[in-house]
Amino acid sequence: MTATSPDRAVTARPAAQPPNYLTEGGSTLRSWLLTHDHKRIAILYALTITVFFFFGGAAAAMIRLNLVTPPGIFAADTYNRLFSIHGIVMVWFFLIPSIPNTLGNFLLPMMIGAKDLAFPRINLLSWYLFVAAGVVALFAVIAGGVDTGWTFYTPFSTMYSNSYVILAISAVFISGFSSILTGLNFIVTVHRLRAPGMTWYRLPIFVWSNYSTAIILVLATPVLAITLALLAVERLLQVGIFDPALGGDPLLFQHLFWFYSHPAVYIMILPGFGVISEVVPCFSRKPIFGYKFVAWASVSFTAVSFLVWAHHMFVAGMSVYAALVFSLLSYIIAVPSAIKVFNWTATLHKGWISFDAPMLYALGFIGLFTTGGLSGLFTANLAFDVHVTDTYFVVAHFHYIMVGGMVSAYFAGLHFWWPKITGRIYHEWWARIAALLIFVGFNLTFFPQFILGYLGMERRYHSYPPEFQFWNILSSAGASILALGYVMPLFYLTWSLYRGQRAGANPWAATGLEWTTPSPPPKHNFDKTPTVTRPPYQYRPEPEPQDAQGHA
Amino acid sequence: MNQGIHFLPETASAHAGEMDWLFAGLMITSAMILALVFGLMVVFCVRYRRNSGAERGNRLGKTWRVEVGWTAATFVLFLGLYFWGANLYLKLHRPPDDTTDIFVVAKQWMWKVEHPGGQREINELHVPVDRPIRLVMTSQDVIHDFAVPAFRIRRDVLPGRYESMWFRPTKVGQYRLFCAEFCGTEHAHMTGIVTVMEQGDYQRWLDAQGPGETLVAQGAALFRQYGCSGCHGPASTVHAPPLEGLFGRPVPLADGSMVTADEGYIRDSILLPKSRIAAGYPAVMPSFDGQIGEEDLFKIVSYVKSLGNASPGTGERPAP
C-alpha cells in the first residue's frame, strides 16, 4: 500500500532484533501492567482469555464425561453448576472479548495507520475491569457456583435458586463496562485516527466488522446491565419485577435479556467474519469478492441484530402475531449471512489458493458457519422451533456458530497474525494437523446433537432416557478429539516463541498496512504515518519473492 | 422407547406428520445450499490451487449483478420456508371447538394433571386416541415447559397465567413427557409418560379412578365457599356482573377496550379484579390473590366456564 519500511529482521540472534513493542519500555511486570500500548494490552487480553477458554473448556469436558452414561457421574446440582459456569465463562469471558479485544486491539490501529487507539488509558482500564469481572466470576465458582444457566431466567434466578446468583451477575455486569469502553474506543479510533488517504472504502473488512461490533457493544450492553441490575433488585429487595408472585412479569426478563443477547451473537461472530475476509483473499491472492457488499453486510447485521431477539421465545408465551413478525425478521437477517458465505466462496474462484494453517482454519470456519447458519433456518422456523427449542438441536446450532465458527475464526486470525504479533513462525505441519483435528472433532461432537435434538433430548439434563445414549457417546468421543485439537496450539505456539523462525515483516505477502511495519512492530507502529493511495486487497497472482521470505 | 440407534422420534399426533414434512423440506433446502457451497469450495480449491495450471485469465469483473441475483434468490427461498412454518404454527394455535380440556399444574419438580371429571394423576397423562385434547397449564413456582417429542409439541408453563396448547393423538402407546425449561436441581427428573388409549379403554380408565366429583361440581362448591355467590349469584342484591353466558364472549371494559372472556381473563378477574373492570360495574370486588391455590382456582374457572351458554338465573349446572 505504501512504501515498505526498510527491513531489519534478518539475523537469528535475538540481540540483533530492532527495538519493538516487546522490548521498548522494558519487560518488567510493572511495564506491562501499566502499559498504554494497544499491542501490549492485546497480549494481556490474549493471556487472560486463554485461561478462561481452558477453564470453560474443562467444564465442557466434564459435562460431556457426565453424559456418556445416562445416570451420570455427577450429582444433579454439580452438573447444573458445571453447565452454568461453562456458559457464563465461554460467552462473557471468552467469546465476546476474543477477537475484538485481542486481534482487534492489536490490529485496528495498525490497519488504519494509527499509532494507538484513541484512548490508550481507557483501553487499559477496560482490561482491568475485565480482569476484575473474571476474578468475581472465579470467586463465584469457588464459593459454590451458580445453577441458573448463563441465561439467568427469572423467576428461578430471582426467587428460587440457592446458588451464588448475585456474584455471577456482578461478574457479568462488570465485564459489561469493559465491553462498552472497548466499543467506544474502537468507534472513536476508526472515525478520528485513520491515516491520510484511508477512506471508508479503503478500510480492510476486519476494520469494518470490528467497527460494527463496537456499535453493538455500545448500544446493547447497557440493556444487559440494566436487566441484571433489575434482577439483583428483585432478588435482594423482593421488589416485584419478574416474579408474578410479587406482581412481576416473568416474560419481561426474557425480552430484556435477549434484546442484549441476540445482538451479542453478532458481537461474537462479526469479528470472525472480519478475520475470514482477511485470510481468504490473502491465501487466494485475490481481492475479496464484492468488497462493498461484504462491508455493508457487516453494518446491516448491526441494525437487524436488534430486531430479532424474540425468536428465542416462540414457545415462551408470546402472542402469535409477535412470533410471526420475529420469525420473518429472523429469516431476513439470514440473507446477509448468506451473502458473506457466497462472497468468500466466490473469492476462491480463479485464485491461486494455498493451504497454509490460517487458510485451513478459515475454510473450516466457512464449512462450520454455513452448517450452523443453515440450522438457523430450522430454529427460526416457527412450527419447527416448537419441536426443537430447548433441545440439543439448539445446542448444536449455536455451538456450530459460536464454537465451530467463532473459535475457528479466532484460530485463523491468531495463526495469520502470529508472525506479526510475535515476530516468529510456528511449526506449519503441527498447525495444519491441529486445524484438521479441530474440524473433525468438532463435527463428531456436535453433529450427533442435531439428531439428539430432533429425537427430543432436552438440554440441561444431567441424566436422560437410554434411547439417547448412542448419540451421546458419539458426541463425547468427538469432544475428546476436539479437546486434543484445542490443546495442540498451546504447545506449538509456545514452542515457536523460543524456537520459531524469524518471521520478517510480511511472511504471507499480504497487503494490509499492518504488514508494512516490522514484526514485531515498533512501539508506535509506524516510523512515520503512512499515506494510503490504494484500496485494500490489491493482491497479485504470485507474491513477490522477497516478500515471501520476509526479507529482501 | 428402547435402547439402540434412533434417527427419528416416534410420530404419534396429527401434527407430528406435518412437522416431519416441514423437517424434510428444510433438510432438502439446506442440503442443496450446503452442496452448492461445499461443492464450489472443493472445486475451486482443487482447480485453483496455487500450482495448478488452470486458466485464470478472465476474472469476474462487475459484481453487483451476481450479488443482487443471489441475494434475491436467497430471500425468495427463505420467504417460502417462513410461510410454510408460520402456517403450521398458526394451526398449532387454533384448537377446534370440541376439545377436551385437561388442567396441568407444574411445580418443582412434578406435573400434576386434573381431568374434567375430577380424576387426578401425577407425572402421567392419559388421553383418548383421535380426540383433540387441550391442555390448560400453569406453574406454581418457576417457568417450566411441557414437551412431548412424539407429538412435536411443547410450550412454556409460566407462573401467574394460563398457557394452553392442543394436540390430537393418533397412535395408541406410551410417550415421554419432558420439562424443557431449566427449572432447578431436579429438572432432568421432571419427566413423565403420556399414555394414549383407545376411547373405550380411556373411559374405563376414567371410571376406574373412582367416582370423584367433577371439576365443575367442585368449583361450584368453592364458588359458594369463597363467597363468590354472594355477589355473582342469582339472588344477590349487589350489582355484580352476571357470569352466565360469559365464557368465550367479548366483554366491554370500563376503559373502553374489549376483552374475550377466556380462562386467563376469568383467572385475572379473581386475582386482580381491579386490573380489567367490566364496563358499567363499580370496582368493588376484593382480590383473592394469595388466598386460592392454583388447583382450586382452576376448579372455579371451570365452574364459570360451565355457565357458558346457560340462560341467566339457572345457577349451578351439572357437568357435561
mmCIF file of N, CA, C and O in Angstrom, chain A residues 318-377:
data_model
loop_
_atom_site.group_PDB
_atom_site.id
_atom_site.type_symbol
_atom_site.label_atom_id
_atom_site.label_comp_id
_atom_site.label_asym_id
_atom_site.label_seq_id
_atom_site.Cartn_x
_atom_site.Cartn_y
_atom_site.Cartn_z
ATOM 1 N N MET A 318 -45.438 -15.820 24.172
ATOM 2 C CA MET A 318 -45.598 -14.556 23.463
ATOM 3 C C MET A 318 -46.833 -14.657 22.575
ATOM 4 O O MET A 318 -47.287 -15.747 22.271
ATOM 5 N N SER A 319 -47.337 -13.522 22.093
ATOM 6 C CA SER A 319 -48.513 -13.603 21.227
ATOM 7 C C SER A 319 -48.125 -14.188 19.872
ATOM 8 O O SER A 319 -46.981 -14.083 19.429
ATOM 9 N N VAL A 320 -49.106 -14.819 19.227
ATOM 10 C CA VAL A 320 -48.875 -15.457 17.935
ATOM 11 C C VAL A 320 -48.386 -14.430 16.918
ATOM 12 O O VAL A 320 -47.501 -14.695 16.110
ATOM 13 N N TYR A 321 -48.942 -13.223 16.984
ATOM 14 C CA TYR A 321 -48.607 -12.206 15.975
ATOM 15 C C TYR A 321 -47.166 -11.742 16.151
ATOM 16 O O TYR A 321 -46.441 -11.541 15.185
ATOM 17 N N ALA A 322 -46.745 -11.572 17.403
ATOM 18 C CA ALA A 322 -45.353 -11.196 17.658
ATOM 19 C C ALA A 322 -44.433 -12.279 17.100
ATOM 20 O O ALA A 322 -43.432 -11.985 16.449
ATOM 21 N N ALA A 323 -44.810 -13.531 17.315
ATOM 22 C CA ALA A 323 -43.976 -14.633 16.832
ATOM 23 C C ALA A 323 -43.862 -14.584 15.309
ATOM 24 O O ALA A 323 -42.780 -14.771 14.747
ATOM 25 N N LEU A 324 -44.977 -14.304 14.626
ATOM 26 C CA LEU A 324 -44.947 -14.238 13.157
ATOM 27 C C LEU A 324 -43.958 -13.176 12.682
ATOM 28 O O LEU A 324 -43.188 -13.395 11.757
ATOM 29 N N VAL A 325 -43.975 -12.013 13.342
ATOM 30 C CA VAL A 325 -43.093 -10.916 12.935
ATOM 31 C C VAL A 325 -41.629 -11.273 13.204
ATOM 32 O O VAL A 325 -40.766 -11.088 12.345
ATOM 33 N N PHE A 326 -41.368 -11.824 14.382
ATOM 34 C CA PHE A 326 -39.968 -12.087 14.731
ATOM 35 C C PHE A 326 -39.379 -13.218 13.891
ATOM 36 O O PHE A 326 -38.188 -13.209 13.600
ATOM 37 N N SER A 327 -40.219 -14.157 13.488
ATOM 38 C CA SER A 327 -39.718 -15.211 12.620
ATOM 39 C C SER A 327 -39.348 -14.633 11.258
ATOM 40 O O SER A 327 -38.291 -14.933 10.703
ATOM 41 N N LEU A 328 -40.204 -13.758 10.744
ATOM 42 C CA LEU A 328 -39.924 -13.146 9.434
ATOM 43 C C LEU A 328 -38.619 -12.353 9.489
ATOM 44 O O LEU A 328 -37.759 -12.476 8.616
ATOM 45 N N LEU A 329 -38.454 -11.549 10.542
ATOM 46 C CA LEU A 329 -37.236 -10.747 10.676
ATOM 47 C C LEU A 329 -36.009 -11.649 10.770
ATOM 48 O O LEU A 329 -34.938 -11.321 10.250
ATOM 49 N N SER A 330 -36.168 -12.802 11.420
ATOM 50 C CA SER A 330 -35.033 -13.715 11.562
ATOM 51 C C SER A 330 -34.628 -14.292 10.216
ATOM 52 O O SER A 330 -33.452 -14.515 9.949
ATOM 53 N N TYR A 331 -35.633 -14.545 9.363
ATOM 54 C CA TYR A 331 -35.298 -15.025 8.025
ATOM 55 C C TYR A 331 -34.595 -13.935 7.233
ATOM 56 O O TYR A 331 -33.718 -14.203 6.412
ATOM 57 N N ILE A 332 -34.986 -12.678 7.480
ATOM 58 C CA ILE A 332 -34.351 -11.582 6.735
ATOM 59 C C ILE A 332 -32.882 -11.452 7.132
ATOM 60 O O ILE A 332 -32.022 -11.235 6.293
ATOM 61 N N ILE A 333 -32.568 -11.632 8.418
ATOM 62 C CA ILE A 333 -31.164 -11.466 8.837
ATOM 63 C C ILE A 333 -30.305 -12.603 8.299
ATOM 64 O O ILE A 333 -29.078 -12.481 8.212
ATOM 65 N N ALA A 334 -30.940 -13.705 7.903
ATOM 66 C CA ALA A 334 -30.148 -14.796 7.338
ATOM 67 C C ALA A 334 -29.593 -14.418 5.972
ATOM 68 O O ALA A 334 -28.604 -14.992 5.515
ATOM 69 N N VAL A 335 -30.218 -13.426 5.325
ATOM 70 C CA VAL A 335 -29.773 -13.063 3.979
ATOM 71 C C VAL A 335 -28.343 -12.502 3.956
ATOM 72 O O VAL A 335 -27.512 -13.001 3.191
ATOM 73 N N PRO A 336 -28.020 -11.484 4.794
ATOM 74 C CA PRO A 336 -26.620 -11.022 4.763
ATOM 75 C C PRO A 336 -25.614 -12.112 5.134
ATOM 76 O O PRO A 336 -24.482 -12.106 4.615
ATOM 77 N N SER A 337 -25.999 -13.054 5.999
ATOM 78 C CA SER A 337 -25.084 -14.163 6.306
ATOM 79 C C SER A 337 -24.790 -14.959 5.059
ATOM 80 O O SER A 337 -23.646 -15.334 4.776
ATOM 81 N N ALA A 338 -25.857 -15.211 4.285
ATOM 82 C CA ALA A 338 -25.677 -15.970 3.044
ATOM 83 C C ALA A 338 -24.771 -15.199 2.091
ATOM 84 O O ALA A 338 -23.890 -15.783 1.457
ATOM 85 N N ILE A 339 -24.963 -13.862 2.030
ATOM 86 C CA ILE A 339 -24.130 -13.042 1.137
ATOM 87 C C ILE A 339 -22.660 -13.237 1.469
ATOM 88 O O ILE A 339 -21.819 -13.418 0.588
ATOM 89 N N LYS A 340 -22.357 -13.226 2.780
ATOM 90 C CA LYS A 340 -20.957 -13.368 3.183
ATOM 91 C C LYS A 340 -20.386 -14.696 2.706
ATOM 92 O O LYS A 340 -19.289 -14.735 2.148
ATOM 93 N N VAL A 341 -21.137 -15.765 2.931
ATOM 94 C CA VAL A 341 -20.630 -17.085 2.549
ATOM 95 C C VAL A 341 -20.416 -17.150 1.042
ATOM 96 O O VAL A 341 -19.381 -17.621 0.558
ATOM 97 N N PHE A 342 -21.377 -16.643 0.279
ATOM 98 C CA PHE A 342 -21.234 -16.645 -1.182
ATOM 99 C C PHE A 342 -20.008 -15.837 -1.603
ATOM 100 O O PHE A 342 -19.279 -16.219 -2.508
ATOM 101 N N ASN A 343 -19.785 -14.694 -0.936
ATOM 102 C CA ASN A 343 -18.661 -13.849 -1.324
ATOM 103 C C ASN A 343 -17.311 -14.503 -1.033
ATOM 104 O O ASN A 343 -16.386 -14.380 -1.823
ATOM 105 N N TRP A 344 -17.224 -15.182 0.102
ATOM 106 C CA TRP A 344 -15.959 -15.873 0.395
ATOM 107 C C TRP A 344 -15.707 -16.969 -0.623
ATOM 108 O O TRP A 344 -14.594 -17.172 -1.089
ATOM 109 N N THR A 345 -16.790 -17.703 -0.951
ATOM 110 C CA THR A 345 -16.638 -18.780 -1.930
ATOM 111 C C THR A 345 -16.226 -18.203 -3.281
ATOM 112 O O THR A 345 -15.322 -18.731 -3.946
ATOM 113 N N ALA A 346 -16.878 -17.108 -3.676
ATOM 114 C CA ALA A 346 -16.558 -16.507 -4.970
ATOM 115 C C ALA A 346 -15.137 -15.954 -4.989
ATOM 116 O O ALA A 346 -14.509 -15.883 -6.047
ATOM 117 N N THR A 347 -14.618 -15.568 -3.809
ATOM 118 C CA THR A 347 -13.239 -15.068 -3.754
ATOM 119 C C THR A 347 -12.251 -16.159 -4.169
ATOM 120 O O THR A 347 -11.197 -15.882 -4.733
ATOM 121 N N LEU A 348 -12.604 -17.419 -3.885
ATOM 122 C CA LEU A 348 -11.717 -18.529 -4.255
ATOM 123 C C LEU A 348 -11.624 -18.696 -5.766
ATOM 124 O O LEU A 348 -10.621 -19.191 -6.293
ATOM 125 N N HIS A 349 -12.705 -18.286 -6.469
ATOM 126 C CA HIS A 349 -12.800 -18.522 -7.903
ATOM 127 C C HIS A 349 -11.639 -17.846 -8.647
ATOM 128 O O HIS A 349 -11.386 -16.663 -8.470
ATOM 129 N N LYS A 350 -10.957 -18.617 -9.443
ATOM 130 C CA LYS A 350 -9.809 -18.142 -10.220
ATOM 131 C C LYS A 350 -8.710 -17.529 -9.349
ATOM 132 O O LYS A 350 -8.047 -16.577 -9.740
ATOM 133 N N GLY A 351 -8.548 -18.075 -8.163
ATOM 134 C CA GLY A 351 -7.463 -17.608 -7.311
ATOM 135 C C GLY A 351 -6.234 -18.487 -7.458
ATOM 136 O O GLY A 351 -6.205 -19.399 -8.292
ATOM 137 N N TRP A 352 -5.200 -18.160 -6.677
ATOM 138 C CA TRP A 352 -4.015 -19.026 -6.591
ATOM 139 C C TRP A 352 -3.985 -19.507 -5.143
ATOM 140 O O TRP A 352 -3.336 -18.902 -4.296
ATOM 141 N N ILE A 353 -4.735 -20.575 -4.879
ATOM 142 C CA ILE A 353 -5.052 -20.913 -3.496
ATOM 143 C C ILE A 353 -3.949 -21.750 -2.870
ATOM 144 O O ILE A 353 -3.508 -22.745 -3.446
ATOM 145 N N SER A 354 -3.489 -21.356 -1.684
ATOM 146 C CA SER A 354 -2.571 -22.217 -0.944
ATOM 147 C C SER A 354 -3.199 -22.532 0.407
ATOM 148 O O SER A 354 -4.056 -21.803 0.892
ATOM 149 N N PHE A 355 -2.761 -23.642 0.995
ATOM 150 C CA PHE A 355 -3.466 -24.174 2.154
ATOM 151 C C PHE A 355 -2.611 -24.124 3.404
ATOM 152 O O PHE A 355 -2.373 -25.126 4.060
ATOM 153 N N ASP A 356 -2.140 -22.929 3.743
ATOM 154 C CA ASP A 356 -1.424 -22.772 4.999
ATOM 155 C C ASP A 356 -2.433 -22.818 6.146
ATOM 156 O O ASP A 356 -3.642 -22.690 5.937
ATOM 157 N N ALA A 357 -1.910 -22.984 7.371
ATOM 158 C CA ALA A 357 -2.788 -23.201 8.523
ATOM 159 C C ALA A 357 -3.906 -22.157 8.643
ATOM 160 O O ALA A 357 -5.062 -22.533 8.843
ATOM 161 N N PRO A 358 -3.615 -20.843 8.512
ATOM 162 C CA PRO A 358 -4.726 -19.891 8.663
ATOM 163 C C PRO A 358 -5.835 -20.156 7.652
ATOM 164 O O PRO A 358 -7.016 -20.036 7.978
ATOM 165 N N MET A 359 -5.458 -20.524 6.434
ATOM 166 C CA MET A 359 -6.448 -20.800 5.400
ATOM 167 C C MET A 359 -7.253 -22.048 5.743
ATOM 168 O O MET A 359 -8.459 -22.088 5.541
ATOM 169 N N LEU A 360 -6.585 -23.058 6.309
ATOM 170 C CA LEU A 360 -7.328 -24.270 6.697
ATOM 171 C C LEU A 360 -8.360 -23.936 7.765
ATOM 172 O O LEU A 360 -9.506 -24.373 7.705
ATOM 173 N N TYR A 361 -7.934 -23.138 8.760
ATOM 174 C CA TYR A 361 -8.897 -22.724 9.785
ATOM 175 C C TYR A 361 -10.031 -21.922 9.154
ATOM 176 O O TYR A 361 -11.200 -22.063 9.522
ATOM 177 N N ALA A 362 -9.698 -21.065 8.189
ATOM 178 C CA ALA A 362 -10.729 -20.223 7.569
ATOM 179 C C ALA A 362 -11.700 -21.068 6.755
ATOM 180 O O ALA A 362 -12.917 -20.856 6.821
ATOM 181 N N LEU A 363 -11.186 -22.038 6.001
ATOM 182 C CA LEU A 363 -12.086 -22.909 5.231
ATOM 183 C C LEU A 363 -12.957 -23.720 6.186
ATOM 184 O O LEU A 363 -14.147 -23.915 5.938
ATOM 185 N N GLY A 364 -12.356 -24.166 7.300
ATOM 186 C CA GLY A 364 -13.129 -24.863 8.326
ATOM 187 C C GLY A 364 -14.238 -23.967 8.852
ATOM 188 O O GLY A 364 -15.383 -24.389 8.999
ATOM 189 N N PHE A 365 -13.884 -22.715 9.072
ATOM 190 C CA PHE A 365 -14.893 -21.752 9.538
ATOM 191 C C PHE A 365 -16.055 -21.684 8.563
ATOM 192 O O PHE A 365 -17.213 -21.742 8.972
ATOM 193 N N ILE A 366 -15.762 -21.535 7.273
ATOM 194 C CA ILE A 366 -16.852 -21.373 6.300
ATOM 195 C C ILE A 366 -17.769 -22.603 6.344
ATOM 196 O O ILE A 366 -18.990 -22.476 6.384
ATOM 197 N N GLY A 367 -17.165 -23.798 6.409
ATOM 198 C CA GLY A 367 -17.969 -25.008 6.482
ATOM 199 C C GLY A 367 -18.844 -25.055 7.722
ATOM 200 O O GLY A 367 -20.049 -25.287 7.646
ATOM 201 N N LEU A 368 -18.247 -24.800 8.884
ATOM 202 C CA LEU A 368 -18.993 -24.917 10.138
ATOM 203 C C LEU A 368 -20.017 -23.792 10.266
ATOM 204 O O LEU A 368 -21.149 -24.012 10.701
ATOM 205 N N PHE A 369 -19.613 -22.593 9.844
ATOM 206 C CA PHE A 369 -20.558 -21.484 9.943
ATOM 207 C C PHE A 369 -21.744 -21.696 9.010
ATOM 208 O O PHE A 369 -22.888 -21.406 9.371
ATOM 209 N N THR A 370 -21.495 -22.217 7.822
ATOM 210 C CA THR A 370 -22.600 -22.465 6.892
ATOM 211 C C THR A 370 -23.558 -23.500 7.469
ATOM 212 O O THR A 370 -24.774 -23.319 7.432
ATOM 213 N N THR A 371 -23.003 -24.568 8.037
ATOM 214 C CA THR A 371 -23.862 -25.586 8.650
ATOM 215 C C THR A 371 -24.658 -24.982 9.801
ATOM 216 O O THR A 371 -25.870 -25.193 9.922
ATOM 217 N N GLY A 372 -23.970 -24.215 10.644
ATOM 218 C CA GLY A 372 -24.658 -23.577 11.772
ATOM 219 C C GLY A 372 -25.703 -22.596 11.289
ATOM 220 O O GLY A 372 -26.814 -22.533 11.828
ATOM 221 N N GLY A 373 -25.375 -21.841 10.251
ATOM 222 C CA GLY A 373 -26.313 -20.850 9.732
ATOM 223 C C GLY A 373 -27.540 -21.523 9.143
ATOM 224 O O GLY A 373 -28.668 -21.082 9.373
ATOM 225 N N LEU A 374 -27.326 -22.607 8.405
ATOM 226 C CA LEU A 374 -28.469 -23.308 7.817
ATOM 227 C C LEU A 374 -29.352 -23.916 8.900
ATOM 228 O O LEU A 374 -30.578 -23.908 8.784
ATOM 229 N N SER A 375 -28.738 -24.406 9.981
ATOM 230 C CA SER A 375 -29.585 -24.946 11.053
ATOM 231 C C SER A 375 -30.364 -23.812 11.708
ATOM 232 O O SER A 375 -31.396 -24.032 12.336
ATOM 233 N N GLY A 376 -29.878 -22.574 11.538
ATOM 234 C CA GLY A 376 -30.636 -21.416 11.998
ATOM 235 C C GLY A 376 -31.930 -21.236 11.221
ATOM 236 O O GLY A 376 -32.917 -20.732 11.753
ATOM 237 N N LEU A 377 -31.941 -21.666 9.953
ATOM 238 C CA LEU A 377 -33.191 -21.619 9.192
ATOM 239 C C LEU A 377 -34.233 -22.531 9.838
ATOM 240 O O LEU A 377 -35.428 -22.283 9.774
#
